[in-house]
PDB file of C-alpha atoms in Angstrom:
ATOM      1  CA  MET V  15    -180.605  49.937  36.313  1.00 50.00           C
ATOM      2  CA  LYS V  16    -183.173  47.402  37.537  1.00 56.00           C
ATOM      3  CA  VAL V  17    -184.310  47.464  41.150  1.00 58.00           C
ATOM      4  CA  GLY V  18    -182.604  44.110  41.880  1.00 59.00           C
ATOM      5  CA  GLY V  19    -179.331  45.355  40.446  1.00 58.00           C
ATOM      6  CA  MET V  20    -179.534  48.558  42.481  1.00 55.00           C
ATOM      7  CA  LEU V  21    -180.143  46.599  45.678  1.00 54.00           C
ATOM      8  CA  ILE V  22    -177.102  44.395  45.006  1.00 54.00           C
ATOM      9  CA  PHE V  23    -175.007  47.495  44.237  1.00 51.00           C
ATOM     10  CA  PHE V  24    -175.965  49.227  47.475  1.00 49.00           C
ATOM     11  CA  ALA V  25    -175.460  46.025  49.466  1.00 55.00           C
ATOM     12  CA  LEU V  26    -171.922  45.645  48.084  1.00 49.00           C
ATOM     13  CA  LEU V  27    -171.232  49.339  48.708  1.00 48.00           C
ATOM     14  CA  ALA V  28    -172.321  48.997  52.338  1.00 52.00           C
ATOM     15  CA  LEU V  29    -170.220  45.864  52.769  1.00 47.00           C
ATOM     16  CA  ALA V  30    -167.129  47.521  51.292  1.00 48.00           C
ATOM     17  CA  SER V  31    -167.682  50.562  53.487  1.00 48.00           C
ATOM     18  CA  SER V  32    -167.852  48.417  56.611  1.00 46.00           C
ATOM     19  CA  PHE V  33    -164.546  46.721  55.759  1.00 45.00           C
ATOM     20  CA  ALA V  34    -162.918  50.074  55.000  1.00 44.00           C
ATOM     21  CA  THR V  35    -163.911  51.705  58.285  1.00 48.00           C
ATOM     22  CA  ALA V  36    -163.839  48.822  60.767  1.00 46.00           C
ATOM     23  CA  TYR V  37    -161.046  48.328  63.276  1.00 58.00           C
ATOM     24  CA  ASP V  38    -162.149  46.517  66.427  1.00 66.00           C
ATOM     25  CA  PRO V  39    -165.819  45.564  66.010  1.00 61.00           C
ATOM     26  CA  SER V  40    -168.319  47.640  67.942  1.00 60.00           C
ATOM     27  CA  PRO V  41    -169.743  45.754  70.934  1.00 59.00           C
ATOM     28  CA  LEU V  42    -173.352  44.623  70.780  1.00 50.00           C
ATOM     29  CA  GLN V  43    -173.793  44.506  74.550  1.00 61.00           C
ATOM     30  CA  ASP V  44    -172.684  46.509  77.625  1.00 67.00           C
ATOM     31  CA  PHE V  45    -169.547  44.408  78.018  1.00 73.00           C
ATOM     32  CA  CYS V  46    -168.031  41.015  77.233  1.00 75.00           C
ATOM     33  CA  VAL V  47    -165.629  39.921  79.970  1.00 79.00           C
ATOM     34  CA  GLY V  48    -163.053  37.548  78.476  1.00 77.00           C
ATOM     35  CA  ILE V  49    -163.111  33.994  79.843  1.00 76.00           C
ATOM     36  CA  ASN V  50    -161.325  30.729  79.037  1.00 70.00           C
ATOM     37  CA  ASP V  51    -164.265  28.426  79.813  1.00 66.00           C
ATOM     38  CA  ASP V  52    -165.588  27.388  76.406  1.00 59.00           C
ATOM     39  CA  ASP V  53    -168.371  25.289  77.941  1.00 60.00           C
ATOM     40  CA  SER V  54    -170.445  28.296  79.014  1.00 54.00           C
ATOM     41  CA  ALA V  55    -169.476  31.145  76.710  1.00 54.00           C
ATOM     42  CA  VAL V  56    -169.669  32.551  73.195  1.00 59.00           C
ATOM     43  CA  VAL V  57    -166.841  34.014  71.106  1.00 61.00           C
ATOM     44  CA  VAL V  58    -166.790  37.798  70.524  1.00 59.00           C
ATOM     45  CA  ASN V  59    -163.682  39.519  69.092  1.00 60.00           C
ATOM     46  CA  GLY V  60    -161.721  36.297  69.523  1.00 63.00           C
ATOM     47  CA  LYS V  61    -162.521  35.986  73.231  1.00 73.00           C
ATOM     48  CA  LEU V  62    -165.117  33.926  75.027  1.00 79.00           C
ATOM     49  CA  CYS V  63    -167.631  35.978  76.987  1.00 83.00           C
ATOM     50  CA  LYS V  64    -168.311  35.383  80.653  1.00 85.00           C
ATOM     51  CA  ASN V  65    -171.960  35.305  81.624  1.00 85.00           C
ATOM     52  CA  PRO V  66    -172.645  38.973  82.592  1.00 87.00           C
ATOM     53  CA  SER V  67    -174.315  37.767  85.786  1.00 89.00           C
ATOM     54  CA  PHE V  68    -170.953  36.400  86.956  1.00 89.00           C
ATOM     55  CA  ALA V  69    -168.878  39.516  86.141  1.00 92.00           C
ATOM     56  CA  THR V  70    -167.068  41.192  89.035  1.00 94.00           C
ATOM     57  CA  PRO V  71    -165.252  44.521  89.537  1.00 96.00           C
ATOM     58  CA  ASP V  72    -161.957  42.626  89.275  1.00 95.00           C
ATOM     59  CA  ASP V  73    -162.741  41.918  85.614  1.00 94.00           C
ATOM     60  CA  PHE V  74    -162.553  45.669  84.938  1.00 95.00           C
ATOM     61  CA  SER V  75    -159.471  46.549  86.993  1.00 96.00           C
ATOM     62  CA  TYR V  76    -155.731  45.933  87.001  1.00 95.00           C
ATOM     63  CA  SER V  77    -153.212  46.512  89.768  1.00 94.00           C
ATOM     64  CA  GLY V  78    -149.484  47.078  89.449  1.00 92.00           C
ATOM     65  CA  PHE V  79    -149.290  49.691  86.704  1.00 92.00           C
ATOM     66  CA  ASN V  80    -147.320  51.866  89.136  1.00 93.00           C
ATOM     67  CA  ILE V  81    -144.507  49.298  89.333  1.00 94.00           C
ATOM     68  CA  PRO V  82    -141.531  49.978  87.020  1.00 94.00           C
ATOM     69  CA  GLY V  83    -140.755  47.284  84.474  1.00 93.00           C
ATOM     70  CA  ASN V  84    -137.493  45.373  84.211  1.00 94.00           C
ATOM     71  CA  THR V  85    -135.301  47.422  81.856  1.00 94.00           C
ATOM     72  CA  SER V  86    -132.302  45.069  81.925  1.00 91.00           C
ATOM     73  CA  THR V  87    -132.629  44.248  78.225  1.00 89.00           C
ATOM     74  CA  HIS V  88    -130.394  45.087  75.284  1.00 90.00           C
ATOM     75  CA  VAL V  89    -132.609  48.128  74.503  1.00 94.00           C
ATOM     76  CA  ARG V  90    -132.702  49.185  78.188  1.00 95.00           C
ATOM     77  CA  ALA V  91    -136.460  49.672  78.180  1.00 96.00           C
ATOM     78  CA  HIS V  92    -139.576  47.722  79.122  1.00 96.00           C
ATOM     79  CA  VAL V  93    -143.144  47.820  77.779  1.00 96.00           C
ATOM     80  CA  ASN V  94    -146.001  46.594  79.983  1.00 95.00           C
ATOM     81  CA  LEU V  95    -148.980  46.286  77.624  1.00 94.00           C
ATOM     82  CA  ILE V  96    -152.373  45.766  79.245  1.00 93.00           C
ATOM     83  CA  THR V  97    -154.752  44.026  76.851  1.00 88.00           C
ATOM     84  CA  ALA V  98    -157.858  41.890  77.305  1.00 86.00           C
ATOM     85  CA  ASP V  99    -155.543  38.995  78.191  1.00 86.00           C
ATOM     86  CA  LEU V 100    -154.571  40.742  81.451  1.00 90.00           C
ATOM     87  CA  MET V 101    -157.725  42.821  82.003  1.00 92.00           C
ATOM     88  CA  PRO V 102    -160.665  40.737  80.714  1.00 90.00           C
ATOM     89  CA  GLY V 103    -163.141  43.613  80.877  1.00 91.00           C
ATOM     90  CA  LEU V 104    -161.311  45.284  77.972  1.00 89.00           C
ATOM     91  CA  ASN V 105    -162.680  42.648  75.611  1.00 87.00           C
ATOM     92  CA  THR V 106    -164.736  44.227  72.761  1.00 85.00           C
ATOM     93  CA  LEU V 107    -164.051  47.775  74.032  1.00 88.00           C
ATOM     94  CA  GLY V 108    -161.389  48.597  71.430  1.00 88.00           C
ATOM     95  CA  VAL V 109    -158.778  50.068  73.793  1.00 91.00           C
ATOM     96  CA  SER V 110    -155.572  49.011  75.549  1.00 93.00           C
ATOM     97  CA  LEU V 111    -152.909  50.744  77.610  1.00 94.00           C
ATOM     98  CA  ALA V 112    -149.138  50.426  78.025  1.00 95.00           C
ATOM     99  CA  ARG V 113    -146.561  51.641  80.514  1.00 97.00           C
ATOM    100  CA  ILE V 114    -143.083  52.154  79.052  1.00 97.00           C
ATOM    101  CA  ASP V 115    -140.015  52.465  81.285  1.00 98.00           C
ATOM    102  CA  PHE V 116    -136.675  53.732  79.949  1.00 98.00           C
ATOM    103  CA  GLU V 117    -133.218  53.722  81.465  1.00 97.00           C
ATOM    104  CA  PRO V 118    -131.281  57.036  81.300  1.00 98.00           C
ATOM    105  CA  ASP V 119    -129.093  57.985  78.351  1.00 96.00           C
ATOM    106  CA  GLY V 120    -130.509  55.916  75.525  1.00 97.00           C
ATOM    107  CA  GLY V 121    -133.172  53.571  76.841  1.00 97.00           C
ATOM    108  CA  LEU V 122    -135.065  52.737  73.651  1.00 97.00           C
ATOM    109  CA  ASN V 123    -138.462  51.498  72.553  1.00 97.00           C
ATOM    110  CA  PRO V 124    -137.104  50.554  69.112  1.00 96.00           C
ATOM    111  CA  PRO V 125    -138.758  51.261  65.750  1.00 97.00           C
ATOM    112  CA  HIS V 126    -141.965  49.242  65.542  1.00 97.00           C
ATOM    113  CA  TYR V 127    -145.546  49.498  64.393  1.00 96.00           C
ATOM    114  CA  HIS V 128    -148.973  48.326  65.534  1.00 94.00           C
ATOM    115  CA  PRO V 129    -150.875  46.573  62.723  1.00 90.00           C
ATOM    116  CA  ARG V 130    -154.238  47.171  64.358  1.00 90.00           C
ATOM    117  CA  ALA V 131    -154.010  50.492  66.227  1.00 92.00           C
ATOM    118  CA  SER V 132    -153.112  54.144  66.473  1.00 94.00           C
ATOM    119  CA  GLU V 133    -151.316  55.283  69.624  1.00 96.00           C
ATOM    120  CA  ILE V 134    -151.130  58.397  71.773  1.00 96.00           C
ATOM    121  CA  LEU V 135    -148.219  58.779  74.190  1.00 96.00           C
ATOM    122  CA  LEU V 136    -148.127  60.768  77.448  1.00 96.00           C
ATOM    123  CA  VAL V 137    -144.746  61.426  79.076  1.00 97.00           C
ATOM    124  CA  LEU V 138    -144.866  61.232  82.874  1.00 96.00           C
ATOM    125  CA  GLU V 139    -141.163  61.457  83.733  1.00 97.00           C
ATOM    126  CA  GLY V 140    -137.946  62.182  81.882  1.00 98.00           C
ATOM    127  CA  THR V 141    -137.153  63.467  78.400  1.00 98.00           C
ATOM    128  CA  LEU V 142    -137.974  61.419  75.307  1.00 98.00           C
ATOM    129  CA  TYR V 143    -137.069  61.750  71.644  1.00 98.00           C
ATOM    130  CA  ALA V 144    -140.099  60.324  69.819  1.00 98.00           C
ATOM    131  CA  GLY V 145    -141.177  60.164  66.223  1.00 98.00           C
ATOM    132  CA  PHE V 146    -142.759  58.280  63.347  1.00 98.00           C
ATOM    133  CA  VAL V 147    -142.014  57.836  59.646  1.00 98.00           C
ATOM    134  CA  THR V 148    -144.654  58.074  56.914  1.00 96.00           C
ATOM    135  CA  SER V 149    -145.180  55.386  54.290  1.00 95.00           C
ATOM    136  CA  ASN V 150    -143.917  55.205  50.692  1.00 94.00           C
ATOM    137  CA  PRO V 151    -142.866  57.193  48.792  1.00 94.00           C
ATOM    138  CA  ASP V 152    -142.046  60.131  51.102  1.00 94.00           C
ATOM    139  CA  HIS V 153    -140.762  58.466  54.306  1.00 95.00           C
ATOM    140  CA  ARG V 154    -141.070  61.781  56.162  1.00 97.00           C
ATOM    141  CA  LEU V 155    -139.855  61.808  59.760  1.00 98.00           C
ATOM    142  CA  PHE V 156    -142.042  63.611  62.298  1.00 98.00           C
ATOM    143  CA  SER V 157    -140.176  63.797  65.607  1.00 98.00           C
ATOM    144  CA  LYS V 158    -139.998  65.895  68.739  1.00 98.00           C
ATOM    145  CA  ILE V 159    -138.350  66.128  72.155  1.00 98.00           C
ATOM    146  CA  LEU V 160    -141.018  65.403  74.762  1.00 98.00           C
ATOM    147  CA  LYS V 161    -141.043  66.367  78.438  1.00 98.00           C
ATOM    148  CA  PRO V 162    -143.431  65.501  81.291  1.00 97.00           C
ATOM    149  CA  GLY V 163    -147.002  66.427  80.377  1.00 95.00           C
ATOM    150  CA  ASP V 164    -146.336  66.328  76.617  1.00 97.00           C
ATOM    151  CA  LEU V 165    -148.453  64.210  74.260  1.00 97.00           C
ATOM    152  CA  PHE V 166    -147.497  62.709  70.902  1.00 98.00           C
ATOM    153  CA  VAL V 167    -149.679  60.680  68.538  1.00 97.00           C
ATOM    154  CA  PHE V 168    -148.497  57.859  66.265  1.00 97.00           C
ATOM    155  CA  PRO V 169    -150.850  57.261  63.318  1.00 95.00           C
ATOM    156  CA  PHE V 170    -152.273  53.852  62.519  1.00 93.00           C
ATOM    157  CA  GLY V 171    -149.729  51.310  61.285  1.00 92.00           C
ATOM    158  CA  LEU V 172    -146.737  53.673  60.918  1.00 96.00           C
ATOM    159  CA  VAL V 173    -143.236  52.867  62.175  1.00 97.00           C
ATOM    160  CA  HIS V 174    -142.467  54.832  65.352  1.00 98.00           C
ATOM    161  CA  PHE V 175    -140.053  54.901  68.298  1.00 98.00           C
ATOM    162  CA  GLN V 176    -139.171  56.550  71.613  1.00 98.00           C
ATOM    163  CA  MET V 177    -135.730  57.039  73.183  1.00 98.00           C
ATOM    164  CA  ASN V 178    -134.744  58.501  76.539  1.00 98.00           C
ATOM    165  CA  VAL V 179    -132.318  61.352  75.839  1.00 98.00           C
ATOM    166  CA  GLY V 180    -132.245  62.539  79.456  1.00 97.00           C
ATOM    167  CA  LYS V 181    -129.967  61.777  82.393  1.00 97.00           C
ATOM    168  CA  THR V 182    -132.734  60.272  84.538  1.00 97.00           C
ATOM    169  CA  PRO V 183    -135.146  57.356  84.029  1.00 97.00           C
ATOM    170  CA  ALA V 184    -138.213  58.084  81.917  1.00 98.00           C
ATOM    171  CA  VAL V 185    -141.781  56.805  82.114  1.00 97.00           C
ATOM    172  CA  ALA V 186    -144.556  57.136  79.537  1.00 97.00           C
ATOM    173  CA  ILE V 187    -148.130  55.893  79.203  1.00 96.00           C
ATOM    174  CA  ALA V 188    -149.492  54.891  75.798  1.00 96.00           C
ATOM    175  CA  ALA V 189    -153.162  54.445  74.888  1.00 95.00           C
ATOM    176  CA  LEU V 190    -153.947  52.339  71.807  1.00 95.00           C
ATOM    177  CA  THR V 191    -157.112  52.062  69.742  1.00 92.00           C
ATOM    178  CA  SER V 192    -157.449  48.279  69.898  1.00 89.00           C
ATOM    179  CA  GLN V 193    -157.890  45.704  72.624  1.00 85.00           C
ATOM    180  CA  ASN V 194    -155.176  43.728  70.798  1.00 85.00           C
ATOM    181  CA  PRO V 195    -153.043  46.235  68.846  1.00 90.00           C
ATOM    182  CA  GLY V 196    -150.240  43.820  68.051  1.00 89.00           C
ATOM    183  CA  VAL V 197    -146.640  44.961  67.711  1.00 93.00           C
ATOM    184  CA  ASN V 198    -144.021  44.255  65.072  1.00 94.00           C
ATOM    185  CA  THR V 199    -140.512  45.409  66.032  1.00 95.00           C
ATOM    186  CA  VAL V 200    -138.754  46.160  62.741  1.00 95.00           C
ATOM    187  CA  ALA V 201    -135.243  44.907  63.533  1.00 94.00           C
ATOM    188  CA  ASN V 202    -136.578  41.775  65.229  1.00 93.00           C
ATOM    189  CA  ALA V 203    -138.833  40.963  62.299  1.00 94.00           C
ATOM    190  CA  ILE V 204    -136.076  41.496  59.722  1.00 95.00           C
ATOM    191  CA  PHE V 205    -133.014  40.025  61.417  1.00 95.00           C
ATOM    192  CA  GLY V 206    -134.685  37.710  63.933  1.00 93.00           C
ATOM    193  CA  ALA V 207    -137.225  36.050  61.634  1.00 92.00           C
ATOM    194  CA  ASN V 208    -137.878  32.366  62.215  1.00 89.00           C
ATOM    195  CA  TRP V 209    -136.810  30.902  59.797  1.00 91.00           C
ATOM    196  CA  PRO V 210    -134.085  33.400  58.799  1.00 93.00           C
ATOM    197  CA  ILE V 211    -134.699  35.459  55.661  1.00 96.00           C
ATOM    198  CA  ASN V 212    -132.274  34.644  52.856  1.00 96.00           C
ATOM    199  CA  PRO V 213    -129.250  36.960  53.470  1.00 95.00           C
ATOM    200  CA  GLU V 214    -129.218  37.914  49.786  1.00 96.00           C
ATOM    201  CA  VAL V 215    -132.612  39.552  50.266  1.00 97.00           C
ATOM    202  CA  LEU V 216    -131.391  41.682  53.174  1.00 96.00           C
ATOM    203  CA  THR V 217    -128.025  42.434  51.563  1.00 96.00           C
ATOM    204  CA  THR V 218    -129.777  43.980  48.579  1.00 97.00           C
ATOM    205  CA  ALA V 219    -132.638  45.615  50.475  1.00 95.00           C
ATOM    206  CA  PHE V 220    -130.481  47.302  53.131  1.00 94.00           C
ATOM    207  CA  HIS V 221    -127.286  47.894  51.112  1.00 95.00           C
ATOM    208  CA  LEU V 222    -125.329  45.845  53.652  1.00 94.00           C
ATOM    209  CA  ASP V 223    -122.380  43.476  53.444  1.00 95.00           C
ATOM    210  CA  LYS V 224    -123.494  39.839  53.515  1.00 94.00           C
ATOM    211  CA  ASN V 225    -121.195  39.046  56.436  1.00 95.00           C
ATOM    212  CA  LEU V 226    -122.776  41.830  58.479  1.00 96.00           C
ATOM    213  CA  VAL V 227    -126.262  40.534  57.648  1.00 94.00           C
ATOM    214  CA  GLU V 228    -125.335  37.019  58.726  1.00 94.00           C
ATOM    215  CA  ASP V 229    -123.803  38.387  61.924  1.00 95.00           C
ATOM    216  CA  LEU V 230    -126.989  40.321  62.713  1.00 94.00           C
ATOM    217  CA  GLN V 231    -129.105  37.243  62.021  1.00 94.00           C
ATOM    218  CA  SER V 232    -126.992  35.201  64.434  1.00 93.00           C
ATOM    219  CA  GLN V 233    -127.735  37.558  67.336  1.00 90.00           C
ATOM    220  CA  GLU V 234    -130.574  37.163  69.820  1.00 87.00           C
ATOM    221  CA  TRP V 235    -133.440  39.588  69.200  1.00 84.00           C
ATOM    222  CA  VAL V 236    -135.604  40.159  72.274  1.00 77.00           C
ATOM    223  CA  ASN V 237    -138.705  42.328  72.449  1.00 75.00           C
ATOM    224  CA  PRO V 238    -138.722  45.114  75.105  1.00 69.00           C
ATOM    225  CA  SER V 239    -141.589  43.590  77.072  1.00 69.00           C
TER     226      SER V 239
END
């Protein structure tokens, strides 16, 4: 192989490797505090960067994580996700944090997945049933009953859930490997899509009666946040 061809080959190999391994880009500076002023900033990871000289401790802190969320939803749970939108100093750092509050006897963070992150969960209070399901073709369920002090990890992009199976409220903290992990709640995406998915698609895919599908699509689907 000629030298030019080898150089092109190795360049393509390096490029493919970078796409295969990259999640949030690695920062090229100490920090990039997110800012909305596009007259005096540059874009990094989708956010504009504040001039480092104007950064303050408030950019790197958040208050109120100790306050329980409003769990008066149909799933009886609330997720308070802290991303770079609420804590600007998180921008480019590749991490975010969530507090999840559950009502007793069935408060649920319903099956969902994060398209851009893995997650590790720490139970602070209560008793949770948590698990995830692997991808095609096996669809293996990995689940466990978790108590205060227990940790559980949800691999990148896999459907997972948590439900309070105890008689008292439950609280958990989740750390995610992206400043903007995203969340796609399965039932909401399927039955609450805008515009609605053709009922014939869901009837066949889920082995459901068409009337039931149309009834589910007519309901209001609200995220637990």
